[in-house]
Amino acid sequence: MPATHNVTALIVAAGSGSRLGGELPKQFRLLGGTAVLAHAVDALASHPRIDAVRVVIGSGQEAMARAALGLRDVGDVIIGGAERADSVRAGLAALGDGIVLVHDAARPFCPHAVIDRLLGALGDHDGAVPVVSVADTIAKGARTLEAMVDRSHLFRVQTPQAFHVEDLVYAYDEAGKRAPTDESTVMVEAGLKVATVEGDAMLDKLTTAADWERAEALLSARLVSRTGIGFDVHAFAGDGPLMMGGVEIAHDRGLAGHSDADVVLHAITDALLGAAGLGDIGEHFPPSDPHWQGADSAIFLAHAPSLIRAAGGIIDFVDCTVVAEAPKVSPHRAAMRSKVAQILALAEGQVSIKATTTEGLGFAGRREGIAAQAVATIRIAIDRMETN
Ligand code: CTP
Ligand code: MG
């Protein structure tokens, strides 16, 4: 196979996920903080032999796809059809010559080794597909068994499946209006030679609720727990009110700062960025940039979870202590907790806000300013962390 062949991954994501159910079709649902479709795109786009990734979605799924894909480069999305085969046909019509790896969005994890094996086998065959042997006893029948089937020559066929675009277009043309469940079916029926390579349990399709639970368990086993710390101080200046934890608090003094000087939101933002090893608030929102003059600190705080979730991370808990003689924090604690949880898209039980005085000692004790200290616990995949 000449190295000059262009390799495109074509990911079909136009289904409705009826067997799994739920509010969103499975390919757009978050799995460990990242949409299933985005996992699939990342798994293929990160392979050095893959030149481009294209995605086929259903008509009316554009907004869900945009939210799922974020800034990932997949060109223009392609609109698919009623059956999976229609979606693949629509995808093929949008591709030029070269090699295509047709892949189900519902298979979020694809080891690079499988892609290596597929592209290797394509050199001597018209196509190559990953297969895994069948472990259970196989039988025919309904309420009673009619016959046992020898499983020794049976395989489950997974995706991605590799072909030369013109061969696959030919095979689909031969298939006419039929709607097979994958490409190997049309290729074999058209008399073309399809090689089998070793598949991987990681490639099993998410079809039922049990599959989803298995995938979540698999993902969480790859995540490690990280803790970050954040600290912030703002001096009193001018008249109140002041902002703390996203809540406006009546006070005779305000707080000085470039943005809205919300010490609680700043400390929590730094704790989250710290846990993910992503620098600090000043790097992401430089105080020298006039754009952030008087800014609502909720913007800063919302940025940190979007980065963490984009890397497949999960936020477990944030805790913050306010250090102030006045104003009294306790009457506002519940409101601050609820506001922080809302900004972070967490449950209130995952957020804690506390307060202390310093018994009159130091700058806080002299009522010169307010400090806040925060801790955040997140879980994030080590492999993603290392590329940050
Ligand atoms: N698919 C597609 N176009 C269709 C149907 C399916 O692109 N008309 C895609 C799905 O999005 C999925 C893959 O084909 O990535 C495999 O299909 P399947 O697991 O059957 O997904 P759904 O059809 O969405 O699920 P269900 O059959 O449970 O409704
Ligand atoms: Mg289906």
Coordinates of C-alpha atoms and ligand atoms in Angstrom, one line a residue:
M1 CA 0.0 0.0 0.0
P2 CA 1.7 3.2 -1.1
A3 CA 2.1 5.7 1.8
T4 CA 0.8 8.4 -0.4
H5 CA -2.8 7.2 -0.1
N6 CA -5.0 9.7 1.8
V7 CA -6.6 8.1 4.8
T8 CA -10.0 9.5 6.0
A9 CA -11.9 8.3 9.0
L10 CA -15.6 8.4 8.4
I11 CA -17.5 8.3 11.6
V12 CA -21.3 7.6 11.4
A13 CA -23.2 9.3 14.2
A14 CA -26.7 9.7 12.7
G15 CA -28.6 7.1 14.8
S16 CA -31.2 7.7 17.4
G17 CA -29.8 5.4 20.1
S18 CA -33.2 3.9 20.7
R19 CA -32.0 0.7 22.5
L20 CA -29.9 2.7 25.0
G21 CA -32.6 5.3 25.5
G22 CA -32.1 8.6 27.5
E23 CA -32.7 12.2 26.5
L24 CA -29.8 12.5 24.0
P25 CA -28.9 9.9 21.4
K26 CA -26.0 7.9 22.8
Q27 CA -23.3 9.4 20.5
F28 CA -23.9 12.9 22.0
R29 CA -24.1 11.8 25.7
L30 CA -21.2 12.6 28.0
L31 CA -19.0 9.6 29.0
G32 CA -16.5 10.7 31.6
G33 CA -17.1 14.3 30.8
T34 CA -16.6 14.0 27.0
A35 CA -19.3 13.1 24.4
V36 CA -19.1 9.6 23.0
L37 CA -18.7 11.0 19.5
A38 CA -15.8 13.2 20.7
H39 CA -14.1 10.2 22.2
A40 CA -14.4 8.4 18.8
V41 CA -13.1 11.4 16.9
D42 CA -10.1 11.8 19.3
A43 CA -9.2 8.2 19.2
L44 CA -9.0 8.2 15.3
A45 CA -7.7 11.8 14.7
S46 CA -4.8 11.1 17.1
H47 CA -3.5 8.3 14.8
P48 CA -0.5 9.5 12.7
R49 CA -1.7 7.8 9.5
I50 CA -5.2 9.4 9.6
D51 CA -5.2 12.6 7.6
A52 CA -8.8 13.7 8.1
V53 CA -11.9 12.9 10.1
R54 CA -15.4 13.4 8.8
V55 CA -18.6 12.9 10.8
V56 CA -22.1 11.9 9.5
I57 CA -25.0 13.1 11.7
G58 CA -28.8 13.0 11.4
S59 CA -30.8 15.9 10.0
G60 CA -31.8 18.1 13.0
Q61 CA -28.8 16.9 15.1
E62 CA -26.6 19.8 14.2
A63 CA -26.7 21.6 17.5
M64 CA -26.1 18.4 19.5
A65 CA -23.2 17.6 17.3
R66 CA -21.7 21.0 17.6
A67 CA -21.9 20.8 21.4
A68 CA -20.4 17.3 21.4
L69 CA -17.5 18.2 19.1
G70 CA -16.4 21.5 20.5
L71 CA -13.5 22.8 18.5
R72 CA -12.5 19.4 17.0
D73 CA -11.7 19.8 13.3
V74 CA -14.0 17.5 11.3
G75 CA -14.7 19.8 8.3
D76 CA -18.4 20.2 7.5
V77 CA -20.7 17.6 9.0
I78 CA -22.4 15.3 6.5
I79 CA -26.1 14.6 6.8
G80 CA -27.0 10.9 6.9
G81 CA -30.1 8.9 6.4
A82 CA -32.7 6.6 8.0
E83 CA -30.5 3.5 8.2
R84 CA -26.8 3.2 9.0
A85 CA -26.1 2.2 5.4
D86 CA -27.8 5.4 4.2
S87 CA -25.5 7.4 6.5
V88 CA -22.4 5.6 5.2
R89 CA -23.5 6.1 1.6
A90 CA -23.9 9.9 2.3
G91 CA -20.5 9.9 3.8
L92 CA -18.9 8.1 0.9
A93 CA -20.5 10.6 -1.6
A94 CA -18.6 13.4 0.2
L95 CA -15.2 11.7 0.1
G96 CA -12.6 11.7 -2.7
D97 CA -10.3 8.8 -3.6
G98 CA -8.1 7.1 -1.1
I99 CA -8.6 4.9 2.0
V100 CA -11.6 5.2 4.2
L101 CA -11.9 3.9 7.8
V102 CA -15.6 3.6 8.4
H103 CA -16.3 3.7 12.1
D104 CA -19.3 3.8 14.5
A105 CA -19.5 6.8 16.8
A106 CA -21.0 4.4 19.3
R107 CA -17.5 2.8 19.7
P108 CA -15.7 5.5 21.7
F109 CA -12.4 3.8 22.3
C110 CA -10.1 2.6 19.5
P111 CA -6.6 1.4 20.2
H112 CA -4.1 2.7 17.7
A113 CA -2.8 -0.9 17.3
V114 CA -6.1 -1.9 15.7
I115 CA -5.7 0.9 13.1
D116 CA -2.1 -0.2 12.4
R117 CA -3.3 -3.8 11.8
L118 CA -6.1 -2.7 9.5
L119 CA -3.9 -0.5 7.3
G120 CA -1.3 -3.2 7.2
A121 CA -3.7 -5.8 6.0
L122 CA -5.3 -3.5 3.4
G123 CA -2.1 -3.9 1.4
D124 CA -3.0 -7.4 0.2
H125 CA -6.8 -7.3 0.4
D126 CA -9.8 -5.2 -0.8
G127 CA -10.7 -4.5 2.8
A128 CA -9.8 -5.2 6.4
V129 CA -12.0 -5.5 9.5
P130 CA -11.3 -6.1 13.2
V131 CA -12.9 -9.3 14.6
V132 CA -13.0 -10.9 18.0
S133 CA -13.8 -14.6 18.6
V134 CA -17.0 -15.6 20.3
A135 CA -16.6 -16.8 23.9
D136 CA -20.1 -18.1 24.6
T137 CA -21.7 -21.3 23.4
I138 CA -23.8 -20.4 20.3
A139 CA -27.2 -22.0 19.6
K140 CA -30.2 -21.5 17.3
G141 CA -33.8 -21.6 18.5
A142 CA -36.3 -19.5 20.3
R143 CA -38.1 -20.9 23.4
T144 CA -36.3 -24.2 23.0
L145 CA -33.0 -24.9 21.5
E146 CA -33.1 -26.2 17.9
A147 CA -29.5 -26.7 17.1
M148 CA -26.0 -25.9 18.5
V149 CA -23.6 -23.9 16.3
D150 CA -19.9 -24.6 16.1
R151 CA -18.4 -21.3 17.3
S152 CA -14.8 -22.1 16.4
H153 CA -15.2 -20.4 13.0
L154 CA -17.4 -17.5 14.2
F155 CA -16.3 -14.0 14.9
R156 CA -17.9 -10.7 16.0
V157 CA -17.1 -8.0 13.5
Q158 CA -16.3 -4.5 14.9
T159 CA -15.4 -1.1 13.4
P160 CA -13.4 0.7 12.2
Q161 CA -13.3 -1.1 8.8
A162 CA -10.7 -0.1 6.2
F163 CA -11.3 0.0 2.4
H164 CA -10.3 1.8 -0.7
V165 CA -13.1 4.3 -1.3
E166 CA -13.8 3.1 -4.9
D167 CA -14.1 -0.5 -3.8
L168 CA -16.6 0.3 -1.0
V169 CA -18.7 2.6 -3.3
Y170 CA -18.8 -0.3 -5.8
A171 CA -19.9 -2.8 -3.1
Y172 CA -22.7 -0.5 -1.9
D173 CA -23.8 0.0 -5.5
E174 CA -24.0 -3.8 -5.9
A175 CA -26.0 -4.0 -2.7
G176 CA -28.7 -1.7 -4.2
K177 CA -31.3 -0.6 -1.7
R178 CA -30.5 -3.2 1.0
A179 CA -29.4 -1.8 4.4
P180 CA -26.7 -4.1 5.8
T181 CA -25.4 -3.4 9.4
D182 CA -21.8 -2.9 8.3
E183 CA -19.5 -2.6 5.3
S184 CA -18.0 -6.1 5.5
T185 CA -21.4 -7.4 4.6
V186 CA -21.6 -5.5 1.3
M187 CA -18.0 -6.2 0.5
V188 CA -18.2 -10.0 0.9
E189 CA -21.5 -10.1 -1.0
A190 CA -19.9 -8.2 -3.8
G191 CA -17.2 -10.9 -4.0
L192 CA -14.4 -8.7 -2.6
K193 CA -11.7 -10.0 -0.4
V194 CA -11.8 -8.7 3.2
A195 CA -9.0 -9.6 5.6
T196 CA -9.7 -10.1 9.3
V197 CA -7.4 -8.6 11.9
E198 CA -7.5 -8.9 15.7
G199 CA -10.1 -6.6 17.2
D200 CA -10.2 -5.4 20.7
A201 CA -12.8 -5.5 23.6
M202 CA -12.3 -1.8 23.9
L203 CA -14.0 -1.5 20.5
D204 CA -17.3 -3.1 21.6
K205 CA -20.3 -1.0 20.7
L206 CA -22.4 0.9 23.2
T207 CA -25.8 -0.5 22.5
T208 CA -27.5 -1.2 25.9
A209 CA -27.5 0.3 29.4
A210 CA -25.2 -2.5 30.5
D211 CA -22.7 -1.5 27.7
W212 CA -22.8 2.1 29.0
E213 CA -22.0 1.0 32.6
R214 CA -19.1 -1.1 31.4
A215 CA -17.7 1.9 29.4
E216 CA -18.0 4.2 32.4
A217 CA -16.2 1.7 34.6
L218 CA -13.4 1.3 32.0
L219 CA -13.0 5.0 31.7
S220 CA -12.9 5.7 35.4
A221 CA -10.2 3.0 35.8
R222 CA -8.0 5.3 33.6
L223 CA -8.7 8.4 35.7
V224 CA -6.5 9.5 38.6
S225 CA -7.5 11.8 41.4
R226 CA -5.8 15.2 41.5
T227 CA -6.1 18.0 44.1
G228 CA -5.5 21.7 43.4
I229 CA -5.2 24.7 45.8
G230 CA -6.2 28.3 45.1
F231 CA -5.7 31.5 47.2
D232 CA -6.8 35.0 46.6
V233 CA -6.8 38.4 48.4
H234 CA -8.6 41.6 47.6
A235 CA -8.2 44.9 49.6
F236 CA -11.2 46.9 50.7
A237 CA -11.7 50.2 48.7
G238 CA -14.6 52.5 48.2
D239 CA -18.2 51.8 49.1
G240 CA -20.0 48.5 49.0
P241 CA -21.8 46.3 48.1
L242 CA -19.2 43.5 47.3
M243 CA -19.3 40.3 45.4
M244 CA -18.5 37.0 47.1
G245 CA -19.2 33.5 45.7
G246 CA -21.2 35.1 42.8
V247 CA -23.6 36.7 45.3
E248 CA -23.9 40.5 45.9
I249 CA -23.4 41.2 49.7
A250 CA -24.4 44.5 51.3
H251 CA -21.4 46.0 53.1
D252 CA -20.2 49.6 53.8
R253 CA -16.9 48.8 51.9
G254 CA -16.3 47.4 48.5
L255 CA -13.3 45.3 47.3
A256 CA -10.7 46.7 44.9
G257 CA -9.8 44.6 41.8
H258 CA -9.5 44.6 38.1
S259 CA -12.6 42.4 37.6
D260 CA -15.5 42.3 40.1
A261 CA -13.0 41.2 42.8
D262 CA -14.8 38.1 43.8
V263 CA -12.2 36.4 46.1
V264 CA -14.2 33.2 46.4
L265 CA -14.7 32.6 42.7
H266 CA -11.0 33.5 42.0
A267 CA -9.7 31.1 44.7
I268 CA -12.0 28.2 43.4
T269 CA -11.0 28.9 39.7
D270 CA -7.3 28.6 40.7
A271 CA -7.9 25.5 42.7
L272 CA -9.5 23.8 39.6
L273 CA -6.9 25.0 37.2
G274 CA -4.2 23.8 39.7
A275 CA -5.8 20.4 39.9
A276 CA -5.6 20.0 36.1
G277 CA -2.1 21.4 35.9
L278 CA -3.4 24.2 33.7
G279 CA -1.7 27.3 35.2
D280 CA -3.6 30.0 37.0
I281 CA -6.3 32.5 36.5
G282 CA -3.9 35.3 35.5
E283 CA -2.6 33.2 32.6
H284 CA -6.0 32.6 31.2
F285 CA -7.5 36.0 31.9
P286 CA -4.5 38.5 32.1
P287 CA -5.3 41.5 34.3
S288 CA -3.4 43.6 31.7
D289 CA -6.2 42.9 29.2
P290 CA -8.8 45.7 29.4
H291 CA -11.4 43.2 28.3
W292 CA -11.6 41.8 31.8
Q293 CA -12.1 45.2 33.5
G294 CA -15.0 44.8 35.9
A295 CA -15.7 41.3 34.5
D296 CA -18.2 39.0 36.1
S297 CA -15.9 36.4 37.7
A298 CA -18.4 33.7 36.9
I299 CA -16.8 33.8 33.4
F300 CA -13.4 32.8 34.9
L301 CA -14.9 30.1 37.0
A302 CA -16.9 28.6 34.2
H303 CA -13.8 28.4 32.0
A304 CA -12.0 25.9 34.3
P305 CA -14.6 23.1 34.2
S306 CA -14.9 23.5 30.4
L307 CA -11.2 22.8 30.1
I308 CA -11.3 19.9 32.5
R309 CA -14.3 18.3 30.9
A310 CA -12.8 18.8 27.4
A311 CA -9.9 16.6 28.6
G312 CA -12.3 13.9 29.8
G313 CA -12.0 15.0 33.4
I314 CA -14.6 14.9 36.2
I315 CA -14.9 17.5 39.0
D316 CA -15.6 15.7 42.3
F317 CA -15.6 18.4 45.0
V318 CA -14.6 22.0 45.8
D319 CA -14.2 23.5 49.2
C320 CA -13.5 27.2 50.0
T321 CA -12.8 29.1 53.2
V322 CA -13.4 32.9 53.4
V323 CA -11.1 34.7 55.8
A324 CA -12.8 38.0 56.9
E325 CA -13.8 39.9 60.0
A326 CA -16.7 41.4 58.1
P327 CA -19.1 41.1 56.4
K328 CA -20.6 38.0 58.1
V329 CA -20.6 35.2 55.5
S330 CA -23.0 32.7 57.3
P331 CA -26.2 34.4 56.1
H332 CA -25.0 34.1 52.5
R333 CA -23.4 30.7 52.6
A334 CA -26.4 28.8 51.1
A335 CA -26.8 31.3 48.3
M336 CA -23.0 31.2 47.5
R337 CA -22.9 27.4 47.5
S338 CA -25.9 27.2 45.2
K339 CA -24.4 29.9 42.8
V340 CA -21.0 28.2 42.7
A341 CA -22.6 24.8 42.0
Q342 CA -24.7 26.3 39.2
I343 CA -21.6 27.9 37.5
L344 CA -19.6 24.7 37.8
A345 CA -22.6 22.5 36.7
L346 CA -22.2 20.5 39.9
A347 CA -24.7 19.3 42.6
E348 CA -24.8 21.5 45.7
G349 CA -23.5 18.6 47.7
Q350 CA -20.2 18.8 45.7
V351 CA -19.6 22.4 46.9
S352 CA -18.7 23.6 50.4
I353 CA -18.3 27.3 51.5
K354 CA -17.0 28.1 55.0
A355 CA -15.7 31.2 56.7
T356 CA -13.4 32.2 59.6
T357 CA -12.0 35.4 61.2
T358 CA -8.4 35.7 62.2
E359 CA -9.2 36.9 65.7
G360 CA -8.2 40.5 64.8
L361 CA -4.8 39.5 63.6
G362 CA -3.2 40.4 60.2
F363 CA -4.6 42.3 57.3
A364 CA -8.0 40.5 57.5
G365 CA -8.1 41.0 61.2
R366 CA -7.5 44.8 60.7
R367 CA -10.3 44.8 58.2
E368 CA -8.0 45.8 55.3
G369 CA -9.2 43.1 53.0
I370 CA -10.7 39.6 52.5
A371 CA -8.8 36.4 51.6
A372 CA -10.2 33.1 50.3
Q373 CA -8.6 29.7 50.1
A374 CA -10.0 26.8 48.1
V375 CA -9.3 23.2 47.4
A376 CA -10.6 21.2 44.3
T377 CA -10.6 17.5 43.7
I378 CA -10.9 16.3 40.2
R379 CA -10.4 13.0 38.3
I380 CA -8.6 13.1 35.0
A381 CA -7.0 10.7 32.6
I382 CA -3.2 10.6 33.0
D383 CA -2.6 10.2 29.2
R384 CA -4.6 13.5 28.6
M385 CA -2.7 15.3 31.4
E386 CA 0.6 14.5 29.9
T387 CA -0.3 16.1 26.6
N388 CA -1.4 19.3 28.4
Ligands
CTP1 N1 -26.1 5.3 12.6 C1 -26.1 6.2 11.6 N2 -27.2 6.4 10.8 C2 -28.4 5.7 11.1 C3 -28.3 4.7 12.1 C4 -27.2 4.5 12.8 O1 -25.1 6.9 11.3 N3 -29.4 5.9 10.4 C5 -24.9 5.1 13.4 C6 -25.1 5.3 14.9 O2 -25.1 6.7 15.2 C7 -24.0 4.5 15.5 C8 -23.7 3.4 14.4 O3 -24.4 3.8 13.2 O4 -22.8 5.2 15.7 C9 -24.1 2.0 14.9 O5 -25.5 1.9 15.0 P1 -26.4 1.5 16.3 O6 -25.5 1.1 17.3 O7 -27.5 0.7 15.8 O8 -26.9 3.0 16.8 P2 -28.4 3.6 16.8 O9 -29.0 3.2 15.5 O10 -28.2 5.0 17.1 O11 -29.0 2.8 18.0 P3 -30.4 1.9 18.0 O12 -30.2 0.9 16.9 O13 -30.4 1.4 19.4 O14 -31.5 2.9 17.8
MG2 MG -29.4 1.1 14.9

